[in-house]
Every structure is written in structure tokens, then in C-alpha cells.
Amino acid sequence: MGILMKLVERKILIGLMVTLVVVFGVYGLTKLDRELLPQIDFDYAVISASAGDMGVLDVEERVTAPIEQILAGTDGVEGYQSTTTTGNSSIFVEIEEGRMREVKNELESSIAPLESSVSGLNFVHVMALSTNQDAEFYMEVSGGDLEEMTAFARDVVKPRLESLSSVREVGLSGLQESEFVIAFDREALAENGLDLQQVTGLIQQENSETTLGELSEEEHSPALRWNTAFQSIEDLQEMKVPSANGPVALSELADVSEVANQRSSMAWKDGSRDFIFIEISRATGYTQIGMAEDIRAEVSDIKEAGLVSEFGFNEVVNQADYVVEALDGVTQNVLIGGVLALIILLLFLRNFRATIVAGVAIPVSVLLTFTSMWLFGYSFNIITLIALGLGIGMMVDASIVILESIYRKKEQGYERMEAVSKGVKEVATAVIASMLTTVVVFVPVGLFGGEVGQFVLLLSMVIVITLVSSVIVSFTVIPSLADNFLKLREKDRNKGEKRGRITGGYGSLIGWLSEKKRRRYGMIFLFFLVFAGSMALTTKVPVTIMPDVYNRYAEVPIELEGSLTAEERQEVASAIAEKLDQIPDVASSVLIDDPSFMFMLVNMTTGDQITMDQEDVNVAINDAIRDLEDEYPITSVGMAGMGPMGGEPVQLRVKGADFAASEELSESLVAELETIEGLVNVSTSAEETREEKLLVFDDEAMEEAGITRTEVFGQLQGVFGEVPAGEVVRSGVTVPVIARSADTIDSERSLGDFEIMTAGGPEALSAFASLEPVISPVTIVRDNGERFISVTAGIEGRDLGSVTRDVQQAVNGLDVPSGLSVSTGGDVSAQQEMILDLMMVVAISIFLVYVVMAVQFNSLAHPLIVMSIIPMTAIGAVLALLITQQELSMLSAMGLLMLIGIVLNNAILLIDRTNQLRKEGMSASEAVKEAGQNRIRPIFMTTLTTVAGMLPLALATGTASSYQAPLATVIIGGLLFATLITLVLIPSVYLLFEDVKTGARRMSRRLFGGKRSKRPAEMEEAS
């Protein structure tokens, strides 16, 4: 304390330190990145493999199983789950914490050889999951001639945007592109003793450019180049193909033509593919907002130059807008909260100078927080903005307590530094203890598991930084300004211990409680009855994992049946567009295509055009698409979650060695789930099957005809689809070359009649093979290499918490045969994990709080008195959530943790002052009464200023409202209720402990004898 007072006396040093904080704070503010989500790498990876039209069973055997074998032998892989469909395999990999980069590199090198060794496997891609997205700004070119739009996008948009320093890459899809198609005439091939596979290989061999070697005997040893690469379609047509009849031109064997296509298109806009989708990714070292400003300026220049005509060039999604709106919202909330806090301070102290002193603490604390965030490498994002918004409400608490104590000393007649010294000394231990208890509450948050835990850890770190910054300011800036600047009016000087009506009435209440034991015991019992009643209401509180973070925008995954043709996918996209067109608040939609699902970006109306709340629009979108499930191959639809795997919120896994028994159990589970209110799209992966036809060969007939299966396979190439035959680079543009047969097979009859060339002449395929029906699953899911059946369901009209309880009850009621098991997944599993983690974190936090206070008070009993308030805080929090119908999520659960630290602050103030008065010789009854009267003003002031700071967040309606409002509501409700309880319950519990101590001393004297203590029996009132 002496060192602190010497520091306070050096006001020039304090002034210079404040100046330094301002300079660094402003500089750090300009350097802090601004983004939607913090850059966090999750301990998960996704392995995606594409195998064209390969059947689901073949993909499982030839692609999924080998990759799983690699995963099983890779150190650092903790588990994996695979989903196999026709032509695709997707494997979700759980990786040991902190080893993502190492394991990812090892997997890439181990899996790479599969691409060349597995025939039909196009590519395998390993992607680490993180909040960093490849593209953060999306645009589109639409409404005009596709050829003109392609030229504009390729020749103007891409080079000009990529020239911006803030743009790393511009991706274009939906361009009109050309391809050379070679349609072979089978009769011409047969006449020349050739087949499609053979000629395709010759084309690829001819179309080459390489170095053969060097002429070492010549001067300078020139390299010998070979270049027979095709430059045009004419080169292809004129290529000579060696045959049994001598070299023939390719044009004599096939029709070679140039065809325009839109193969690169990966999306639909409002149901149409006739647009170009532009994805723009950010360069390292630039913010989302900075990139957005650069892009918009360049786009404006492009339009002003008259380069956009007869078509539209518009934005689709710009994440920087959400960041700007969130920043503006928090800034506004901070200003409003700060002003309200100062108004409350002015009303209590009725001293303008005191209000200015406290007002200075807010911006200095904020700038010190910005400096610390910059040094720690944090950014402005959704999570840190929540923390800052909440921290503002508590930022002036320490300053108010110290300022009020100094102010009261000046009211008692002390002057200048003496008032400052005595005022700070009286509350210093309480302020430090309060800060430490709040800080240690957040120490165990690292125990939160999964990706949500990393967000929670970041949130708690910023809150701790904010609180520590505010305490540093309160112990330096406040006392320095209070010495000279804080002056009292004459009528306020030497007020001594005059009490106001509220303070006097409160003192009378505490005196009344201390007179009779039954009164204080009855009060304690009453509070616990109220607590028990409020706990019974917790099941009525809506529960979710993470709230919606978008404003007038939605991302909707749509799961499709496997093996859909391009025409079927187009029909689905058109039907979805028609449905969305009937929802008035849907402004536009972009449907991004993927082999197993579609991902839809929906922009909603804004401003005066809004007719529905965002939640209602989300439900309307879901309902509209679900209406299509009976008519179109849509299996499920739901708003995208925050988890890395996405999918339906309710996911159950049925596992066992007996697959038939597992299928029967899954059907029983589906029947149970269909009876639960709020569950939609209840389905099982086992119910999706398809019929396939298997070619069964007659080996004797083939041997007589002198033909092999390999030859039959070669002759069938190109009749069911296209075969890649290389590429042609024409004027710098790569044009793919595709080979196919002029004859097509689309029925069993045409397949049987298909002529196979043999040594004895052409014969029908039916002479060598027959078709046998085979039933295969559409989707195969495996967990760590073991097949299981997935039972999934969506949620509509109810919150996740209530549905989870019903689902768990249904699972518990199942008669599960021996050898089978049912486990939860999806949001249900995540919520159960969240609740367990939260209970563990709360338990450890309470223990750490007890340790801090036990050291501070040098007592094992006094911390228990303070902590008796903790269960009561839940009463106000539960009631607040129930009244407002806000959801309890991972973020609002953080409000409960914060609440523990905040409400303990008031209790610590009360007990610390009581202990000081006991040391001065007061009895327990007199001490709790006097301490309450001394501390009621700062308790009310800190409570109301915190509530005032939180109020704008609780009432927020903008971008941040969905995740800020529930958190602020928890704190406001819990704090208001807990403050009232603190002032009555803490004195009652304190006196209860004194009663126990007195009773223990009496019993000790009776049992062991001894002299009566000289200390007066303080608690021998008649009961």
C-alpha cells in the first residue's frame, strides 16, 4: 500500500503513463484485425475422395477402406467416421490436440499414392477445419449473354481484382467454356481393327511435348525437343492413326467437333445456372473490411468505365458487412452503457466532479484493453466484441468502490491525500479479492471440449484482460484525480455518519434480523425454498448450442439422395427456387452444388422491406424445401450449425456385429422418434437402397469366341459416358478433349444387343454375359472402420434442450439386444457434453474462488459465508431467461460463470468491512449492521452501473442481438436478484456461523471444562 501511495503522489508519472496508454491504445486499435470469427484451427480434418461413377460398394472397398487403414496406422489420429456414396468418400478425422499440421502433412503424403494406384479415383483431398475460409467475398455476373459475361469475368474482373494487394485469388465458376468432343463410329473402328480405348491412348501419346535428350557432340549441346501437341481442332481431325489398313485420319474414325459447355458451373442463382459465380479470397496481412473497401472501389471504377453493360455485376455475400454492423452495434452499446453508468453515478454521489473522475476511468481502461489485445495478437470479431460489451458493464466497478470510499472519507472530514490513503486502504483488499475471484472463475474454461471450447477460452481471456485493466486504472488514475480534483460542497463536508432513509431502513432490517435467531434462520430457509422452486423451472428454459450469428442471412445445407444425374440436380434447384420465390422476405439465393448435398446462401430483405423476423424466415425456408421431399430426391434440410460436421441436430448411431439386428433396432428407434413432438425428417441410413445390375460372364462362350473380359471392358468404354482424352492449349486457353462412342446404351435391351467385336466377327453381348440384380445401400457410414446405421432427425418448433430430454428418454426406453449399442451424436451429443463440461468448470471455479477468499480472509469459514450467495444467483438468471424466452447457449452459460464472480464482489465488500469492524471491537450484530450501512451505497452503485452497461446489449436488435442479448439477460437478472439477496442473506449467514461458533465453544466448555472466555458472549440472544 505504501508503494501504491508513493506512486499516486507522483501525478506527473501517472499522467505520462495515461498518455502512453492512450497512444498505444489508439495505435493498437488501428492495428487490430476485424473479422467475423477469430482465426482458430480445430483438431479435425476432412478427407474427400472423388471416384466418378464408381459404385458405392466399390468405393467402400477400394477407396474408403484403404484410407481408413492409413488412418489407423497414423500416430495422432484419435478417431474417424466415414460416409461412402456412389463415386464419393468423405472421412471426418479427429486429431490429437495441437498436432493438426504434423498429422495433416503425414496423411497427405501417405494417401497421395492412392490416386495413381486405384483405377477410377480422380482425386483425394485432405482439408484441415478452421474458421479461416478460402473465400470471404462473393459476387456474381448475371442477366446477359453467357459468352459476353464469360469474357468480362475472365478478361476484366479476374485480372483487375487480383491486381489489388488485399486480394489473394479470384475464382470463377460457370464460365462458358469449349471442349473438343470425339464421337467414334464403332463400324469405322471395327473396319480398321481398332477400339475406342486404343485410339484414345494413341491420341494422348501423340498430344505431347517433351525433351528427348541433348546433342552432346554439337556446340553448346543443344536439347532435342519433341512437339506434336495439338494447337487446334484441325490438328485433332488430321491426326494419323495407325491401323490394320494403314494410317487413317482421326476424322475418318470419328466426328470431331467443338462444343460449348458450362462444366465449371458449381452453383445456381435463383434456380438458373446462367450466371458466373465469383469467389474472392483475402491476402495475408489485410482485414476483411480493408479487402471489401478495395474491391468495392475497383468495382465502382469498372462500372464507371462503362465495362458493365447488358448484364448485372453485383455482390452476393460480403462477410465484412457483418463485422462492420457488429462493431457499430457494440460501439453504440458501449457509449450508451457508459453514459448510463455515469448518470447513475451522478445520481448517487450528486457530485459532478466525482462523475468526471469515474468517467475518465472508462476510456483509459478501454484503451488499455485494446493495447493488451494488440499485444496478445487478438482481433475484433464476434467473440471479442461480446467480451468487450460485457466488460464495459463491469469496467467501472473497481473505480466506483475506490472512488466511493475516498468520497466517504472526505464526507467524514478527511482532507486530500489522507482521505485518499484511508479510502483506498479500507477497500483495497476487497477490490483485489473481488478481481481475483472474478478472474479465477475463468481459469478452468480451457476444460470446455471441442471447437466451442476455443471460442469460450478466447471470450474469457478478453474479459479477464478488461477486468485487470480496469483494476489497474482504479488504483492509479482514480486516487490521483481524487486528491485535487475531487471536491465536496460545504454541506457535504463533515457529514460524519448521517444516514439517509434507505440506509437507515436497511440498518433497521439487519438489526431486526440479528435480534432473534428464528428470524434470520427463517430468512435463510425462505431463500432456499425460492431457490428450489426456481430450479424446478429450469426445464422450461430454451436451450441451444450456439446462437445464430448472422443478420438477415442464412446458410442452409440440403442433403440429396446419392447418384443423381445433372438433369435431376437441375430439377431440384429449379423447384427450390420456385419455393423460395413465394417467401416475401427472401431477396435472393445462391445454391452451391456438391456431390452429396447442396449448400444454399440466402440473402433476406433489409430495412423497410422487412415483413418477417429472421427466425420466422428460417422456418419458412425449411418448411418450403421440406415440402419438396416427397416429389424430389431431397433427404433432409436444416440451417447450418456451428459444428465442423454440420448435419442434422439429432444423430443416433446403432452399432453391432449383426447388421440385420442393427437394422431392426434402428427401425424401432425411428418409430419411437417419430412420436416425439418437434422432430422432423426422421430417417435411417439403412432404409436408402438402390438396385444395381451385375454383369455375369459366360467364360466358356467367351473362350470359344476368343475374347477376354478386358477386351469387352475396352469396347464398352465411351458408350455409357465420356472418357478424358487429354487437353489442347489454344491461344493460352486450355480446352479439354473428350472421347465417347456415337452409339449410346440406355436400356437392358440395347445393352444385350450391343455388338462385341470378336475374331469371328461381331456378336451380341448377350451371347457372353447376363444381368443379375443386386441390392446395394445408397450410403454406407462407418465409425473407426466399423459399419453402423445412422438415425437422424431435424428439429422444428421446439428448443434443443427439451428435444434432447425426450430423445434420451426414448433411447433409454429401448430394449437393446446384447451385442448392440445406441449412442448419440450431432447437437444432442454436443449439448450433453456441454452440460457436463459446464458442471465441471463451475465446480472447479467455485473451488478456486474458495481458495482465493480463504487466503484473503485467512479463514476457512468466511469464504463459505460469501459463497452462500452463489446458488441464489441462478434464481434471477432462470427467471430472466424464462420471462424474455431467451435461449441458454454456450455463450449465455458464460454469463452464469461471470455472474459468480460479479455477485461475489458485493459479498466480499460486505464481509471484508464486517471483519474490519470486528477487529475494531464491535460485536457481530453491530458489525454486520454497520458494514451493511457502509457498503450499501457502493453495492447499489456497482450493481446499477453494471446493469446499465449491460442493458443496451440485452435490448440489442441488430447483428449482435442473437448472441449478446441472452448473455446480458442472464447477468442482469442474476445480478439484480443476487444484490437484494446479498444485503439480507449474507448478514443472516454470517450470524448463523457466529451462532455455530458460540455453540461450539459452549459445548467445548461443558465437555472439557476450562475458563470462560473473557470475550463477551455476543450471540446469546433469546431465540
CSV table of N, CA and C in Angstrom, one decimal, residues 2-17 417 476 480 483:
chain,number,residue,atom,x,y,z
A,2,GLY,N,2.0,1.2,0.7
A,2,GLY,CA,2.9,2.3,0.8
A,2,GLY,C,3.5,2.7,-0.6
A,3,ILE,N,3.8,1.6,-1.3
A,3,ILE,CA,4.4,1.8,-2.7
A,3,ILE,C,3.3,2.4,-3.6
A,4,LEU,N,2.1,2.0,-3.5
A,4,LEU,CA,1.0,2.5,-4.3
A,4,LEU,C,0.7,4.0,-4.0
A,5,MET,N,0.8,4.3,-2.7
A,5,MET,CA,0.6,5.7,-2.3
A,5,MET,C,1.7,6.6,-2.8
A,6,LYS,N,2.9,6.1,-2.8
A,6,LYS,CA,4.0,6.9,-3.4
A,6,LYS,C,3.9,7.1,-4.9
A,7,LEU,N,3.4,6.1,-5.5
A,7,LEU,CA,3.1,6.2,-7.0
A,7,LEU,C,2.0,7.2,-7.3
A,8,VAL,N,1.0,7.1,-6.4
A,8,VAL,CA,-0.2,8.1,-6.6
A,8,VAL,C,0.3,9.5,-6.4
A,9,GLU,N,1.2,9.7,-5.5
A,9,GLU,CA,1.7,11.1,-5.2
A,9,GLU,C,2.4,11.7,-6.4
A,10,ARG,N,3.0,10.8,-7.2
A,10,ARG,CA,3.8,11.3,-8.4
A,10,ARG,C,2.8,11.4,-9.6
A,11,LYS,N,2.0,12.5,-9.5
A,11,LYS,CA,1.0,12.6,-10.5
A,11,LYS,C,1.5,12.8,-11.9
A,12,ILE,N,2.7,13.4,-12.1
A,12,ILE,CA,3.3,13.5,-13.4
A,12,ILE,C,3.5,12.1,-14.0
A,13,LEU,N,4.0,11.2,-13.2
A,13,LEU,CA,4.3,9.9,-13.7
A,13,LEU,C,2.9,9.2,-14.1
A,14,ILE,N,1.9,9.4,-13.3
A,14,ILE,CA,0.6,8.8,-13.6
A,14,ILE,C,0.1,9.4,-14.9
A,15,GLY,N,0.3,10.7,-15.1
A,15,GLY,CA,-0.2,11.4,-16.3
A,15,GLY,C,0.6,10.9,-17.5
A,16,LEU,N,1.9,10.7,-17.4
A,16,LEU,CA,2.7,10.2,-18.5
A,16,LEU,C,2.2,8.7,-18.8
A,17,MET,N,2.0,7.9,-17.8
A,17,MET,CA,1.5,6.6,-18.0
A,17,MET,C,0.2,6.5,-18.8
A,417,MET,N,-4.8,13.9,0.5
A,417,MET,CA,-4.1,12.6,0.4
A,417,MET,C,-4.5,11.7,1.6
A,476,THR,N,-4.7,3.6,-9.8
A,476,THR,CA,-3.7,4.7,-10.1
A,476,THR,C,-4.4,6.0,-10.5
A,480,SER,N,-5.3,9.5,-8.0
A,480,SER,CA,-4.5,10.7,-8.4
A,480,SER,C,-5.5,11.8,-8.7
A,483,ASP,N,-7.4,13.2,-5.4
A,483,ASP,CA,-6.6,14.0,-4.5
A,483,ASP,C,-6.9,15.5,-4.6
